[in-house]
Amino acid sequence: MLLLDIGNTNLRWAVHDGAQLGAVQIARHGNAIPLDVLAAWETLPAPTRIVASNVGGAAVAEALGRVTQAYWGLAPEFVSTRAEYAGVRIAYAEPSRFGVDRWLALLAAHVDNPTAAPTLIVDAGTAATFDLLLADGRHLGGLIVPGLEMMRTSLLAGTQIPRIEIEPCGMLWANDTTAAVAAGSVQAIAALAERLAERLAAETGATVRILLTGGDAPRLRAAFSQPFIEIEDLVLRGLTV
């Protein structure tokens, strides 16, 4: 299978051979299929199925369909959120309002939970999402805040602060305005994650497993004081469930 995770900004893809997931490839999609992705796909063995998660919009979905039909005569299968599946029960009353990428991350987290721990999933992308999952598969709900770039851009749009060209690299606070904005965005997401993990631990009486994923996950690593597991391909793993 060719598996695709189409986000708001990036397209991730990998090949699943029936036993394991191959290396993850990432490209910015710009509402189309980038040329470097097309070139890479020309060298692939023909897949038997193409399964995709899409929160990036109709334009990129249509572009994907044209490409896969031209290359392999296959239409992509776009998955959609279900209220209950593979032991996971989502908190939303209307499943269609719960992002399919968040749902797939829940599935992947639930099926691979060797310590049966309550889990907080932090997906740091264009938006940063936080989802809380009990060991029995019950989803408690979650939060959404602007991602790093969106948080910074919205602040810069309403001020005279110059554009940020640095990364804080674990900085707790700063002695420069530009650095303060950069560090503030990172610390805000990490602090919210750790607050949610603490509340979940208090409510369950168990040690919480924090899973970190998304394109901006590497930029958040140094800001966490609690242990976490970084899983680059969490949504793609959900497509295999």
Coordinates of C-alpha atoms in Angstrom, one line a residue:
M1 CA 0.0 0.0 0.0
L2 CA 1.0 3.6 -0.6
L3 CA -0.1 5.6 2.5
L4 CA -0.4 9.3 2.5
D5 CA -1.0 11.9 5.2
I6 CA -2.0 15.2 3.7
G7 CA -1.8 18.0 6.2
N8 CA -2.6 21.7 6.0
T9 CA 1.0 22.3 4.8
N10 CA 2.9 19.1 4.3
L11 CA 2.4 15.8 2.5
R12 CA 3.8 12.7 4.2
W13 CA 3.9 9.3 2.5
A14 CA 5.4 5.9 3.0
V15 CA 5.0 2.4 1.6
H16 CA 3.6 -0.4 3.7
D17 CA 4.6 -3.9 2.5
G18 CA 2.0 -5.8 4.6
A19 CA 4.4 -6.2 7.5
Q20 CA 6.0 -2.8 8.2
L21 CA 6.0 0.8 7.2
G22 CA 8.8 2.1 5.2
A23 CA 10.7 5.4 5.5
V24 CA 8.6 8.5 5.7
Q25 CA 9.0 11.1 3.0
I26 CA 7.9 14.7 3.5
A27 CA 7.2 17.6 1.1
R28 CA 5.2 20.8 1.2
H29 CA 2.3 20.3 -1.1
G30 CA 1.0 23.8 -2.0
N31 CA -2.4 22.3 -2.9
A32 CA -0.8 20.0 -5.5
I33 CA 1.6 17.1 -5.8
P34 CA 5.2 18.5 -5.8
L35 CA 7.5 17.6 -8.6
D36 CA 10.0 15.8 -6.3
V37 CA 7.2 13.6 -5.1
L38 CA 6.2 12.8 -8.6
A39 CA 9.8 11.9 -9.5
A40 CA 10.0 9.6 -6.4
W41 CA 6.8 7.9 -7.3
E42 CA 8.0 7.1 -10.8
T43 CA 10.5 4.6 -9.2
L44 CA 8.0 2.9 -6.9
P45 CA 6.6 -0.6 -7.6
A46 CA 3.0 -0.3 -8.5
P47 CA 0.9 -0.2 -5.3
T48 CA -2.2 -2.4 -4.9
R49 CA -4.0 0.2 -2.8
I50 CA -3.5 3.9 -2.1
V51 CA -4.9 5.0 1.3
A52 CA -4.9 8.6 2.4
S53 CA -5.8 11.0 5.2
N54 CA -6.6 14.5 4.0
V55 CA -7.1 17.7 6.0
G56 CA -5.4 19.7 3.3
G57 CA -8.5 20.5 1.2
A58 CA -10.1 19.4 -2.0
A59 CA -7.5 20.8 -4.4
V60 CA -4.7 18.5 -3.3
A61 CA -7.1 15.6 -3.1
E62 CA -8.1 16.1 -6.7
A63 CA -4.5 16.5 -7.7
L64 CA -3.6 13.3 -6.0
G65 CA -6.4 11.4 -7.7
R66 CA -5.3 12.6 -11.2
V67 CA -1.7 11.5 -10.5
T68 CA -2.5 8.1 -9.1
Q69 CA -4.9 7.3 -12.0
A70 CA -2.2 8.4 -14.5
Y71 CA 0.6 6.4 -12.8
W72 CA -1.2 3.2 -11.6
G73 CA -4.8 3.4 -12.7
L74 CA -5.8 3.6 -9.0
A75 CA -8.1 6.0 -7.1
P76 CA -6.9 7.0 -3.6
E77 CA -9.1 5.7 -0.8
F78 CA -9.7 8.6 1.6
V79 CA -10.5 7.5 5.1
S80 CA -13.0 9.3 7.3
T81 CA -13.5 9.5 11.1
R82 CA -15.7 6.9 12.8
A83 CA -17.3 7.3 16.2
E84 CA -16.0 3.9 17.2
Y85 CA -13.3 1.7 15.6
A86 CA -10.5 -0.7 16.6
G87 CA -11.4 -0.1 20.2
V88 CA -11.3 3.7 20.1
R89 CA -14.4 5.7 20.9
I90 CA -14.1 9.4 20.2
A91 CA -15.6 12.1 22.4
Y92 CA -17.2 14.1 19.6
A93 CA -20.9 13.7 19.1
E94 CA -20.5 14.4 15.4
P95 CA -17.5 12.3 14.0
S96 CA -17.3 14.4 10.9
R97 CA -16.2 17.4 13.0
F98 CA -13.2 15.5 14.4
G99 CA -10.2 15.8 12.1
V100 CA -9.3 12.5 10.5
D101 CA -5.6 13.0 11.2
R102 CA -6.4 13.3 14.9
W103 CA -8.5 10.2 14.7
L104 CA -5.8 8.2 13.0
A105 CA -3.3 9.3 15.7
L106 CA -5.7 7.9 18.3
L107 CA -5.9 4.6 16.5
A108 CA -2.2 4.2 16.3
A109 CA -1.7 5.2 19.9
H110 CA -4.3 2.8 21.1
V111 CA -3.1 -0.3 19.2
D112 CA 0.5 0.2 20.3
N113 CA 0.2 0.9 24.0
P114 CA 2.3 -1.8 25.7
T115 CA 2.0 -0.3 29.2
A116 CA -1.7 0.3 28.9
A117 CA -1.1 4.0 29.9
P118 CA -3.4 6.9 29.5
T119 CA -2.0 8.9 26.6
L120 CA -1.7 12.6 25.5
I121 CA -1.1 13.0 21.8
V122 CA 0.5 16.3 20.8
D123 CA 0.5 16.9 17.1
A124 CA 2.5 20.1 16.3
G125 CA 1.8 21.2 12.8
T126 CA 0.1 24.3 11.2
A127 CA -2.2 24.0 14.2
A128 CA -1.1 22.2 17.5
T129 CA -3.7 19.7 18.6
F130 CA -3.8 17.9 21.9
D131 CA -5.9 14.7 22.5
L132 CA -6.4 12.7 25.6
L133 CA -7.0 9.0 25.4
L134 CA -7.6 6.5 28.2
A135 CA -6.1 3.0 28.2
D136 CA -9.4 1.5 27.4
G137 CA -9.7 3.5 24.1
R138 CA -12.0 6.2 25.4
H139 CA -11.2 9.6 23.9
L140 CA -11.8 12.3 26.5
G141 CA -11.5 15.2 24.0
G142 CA -8.8 17.7 23.2
L143 CA -7.6 21.2 22.5
I144 CA -6.5 23.1 19.4
V145 CA -4.2 26.1 19.4
P146 CA -2.2 27.9 16.6
G147 CA 1.0 26.1 15.7
L148 CA 4.4 27.8 16.1
E149 CA 4.4 29.7 12.8
M150 CA 0.8 30.7 13.0
M151 CA 1.3 31.9 16.6
R152 CA 4.3 34.0 15.6
T153 CA 2.7 35.3 12.5
S154 CA -0.5 36.5 14.2
L155 CA 1.6 38.4 16.8
L156 CA 3.9 40.0 14.2
A157 CA 0.9 41.1 12.1
G158 CA -0.4 43.3 14.9
T159 CA 3.0 44.7 16.1
Q160 CA 6.1 46.2 14.8
I161 CA 8.3 43.3 16.0
P162 CA 10.6 42.2 13.2
R163 CA 10.3 38.8 11.6
I164 CA 11.7 35.9 13.6
E165 CA 14.8 34.3 12.1
I166 CA 16.0 32.3 15.1
E167 CA 14.9 29.2 17.0
P168 CA 15.1 29.3 20.8
C169 CA 16.7 25.8 21.3
G170 CA 15.3 25.2 24.8
M171 CA 15.4 28.9 25.9
L172 CA 13.0 29.5 28.8
W173 CA 13.0 33.2 28.4
A174 CA 14.9 35.8 26.4
N175 CA 16.6 39.2 26.6
D176 CA 15.6 40.2 23.1
T177 CA 12.2 40.8 21.7
T178 CA 12.5 38.6 18.6
A179 CA 13.9 35.8 20.7
A180 CA 11.1 36.3 23.2
V181 CA 8.4 35.7 20.6
A182 CA 10.2 32.6 19.3
A183 CA 10.7 31.2 22.7
G184 CA 7.2 32.1 23.8
S185 CA 5.5 30.2 21.1
V186 CA 7.6 27.0 21.8
Q187 CA 7.1 27.3 25.6
A188 CA 3.4 27.9 25.2
I189 CA 2.8 24.6 23.4
A190 CA 5.1 22.6 25.6
A191 CA 3.6 24.1 28.8
L192 CA 0.0 23.4 27.7
A193 CA 1.0 19.8 26.9
E194 CA 2.5 19.3 30.3
R195 CA -0.4 20.9 32.0
L196 CA -2.8 18.5 30.3
A197 CA -0.6 15.5 31.1
E198 CA -0.6 16.5 34.8
R199 CA -4.3 16.8 34.8
L200 CA -4.8 13.5 33.1
A201 CA -2.4 11.8 35.5
A202 CA -4.3 13.3 38.5
E203 CA -7.7 12.1 37.1
T204 CA -6.5 8.6 36.2
G205 CA -4.0 8.0 39.0
A206 CA -1.6 6.6 36.4
T207 CA 1.6 7.7 34.6
V208 CA 0.7 9.4 31.4
R209 CA 2.4 8.6 28.1
I210 CA 3.1 11.7 26.0
L211 CA 3.3 11.1 22.2
L212 CA 4.8 14.0 20.2
T213 CA 4.3 14.1 16.4
G214 CA 3.9 16.6 13.6
G215 CA 6.2 18.7 11.4
D216 CA 7.2 21.0 14.3
A217 CA 7.9 18.2 16.8
P218 CA 11.7 18.6 16.5
R219 CA 11.4 22.3 17.4
L220 CA 9.6 21.4 20.6
R221 CA 11.9 18.7 21.9
A222 CA 14.0 20.8 24.2
A223 CA 11.1 22.6 25.8
F224 CA 9.6 19.5 27.4
S225 CA 10.6 18.8 31.0
Q226 CA 8.5 15.6 31.1
P227 CA 9.4 12.4 29.2
F228 CA 7.8 12.0 25.8
I229 CA 8.0 9.7 22.8
E230 CA 8.4 11.3 19.4
I231 CA 6.7 9.4 16.6
E232 CA 7.2 11.0 13.2
D233 CA 4.7 8.7 11.4
L234 CA 1.9 8.4 13.9
V235 CA -0.9 9.3 11.5
L236 CA 0.5 7.0 8.8
R237 CA 0.6 4.2 11.4
G238 CA -3.1 4.9 12.0
L239 CA -3.8 4.2 8.3
T240 CA -2.5 0.6 8.8
V241 CA -5.0 -0.2 11.6

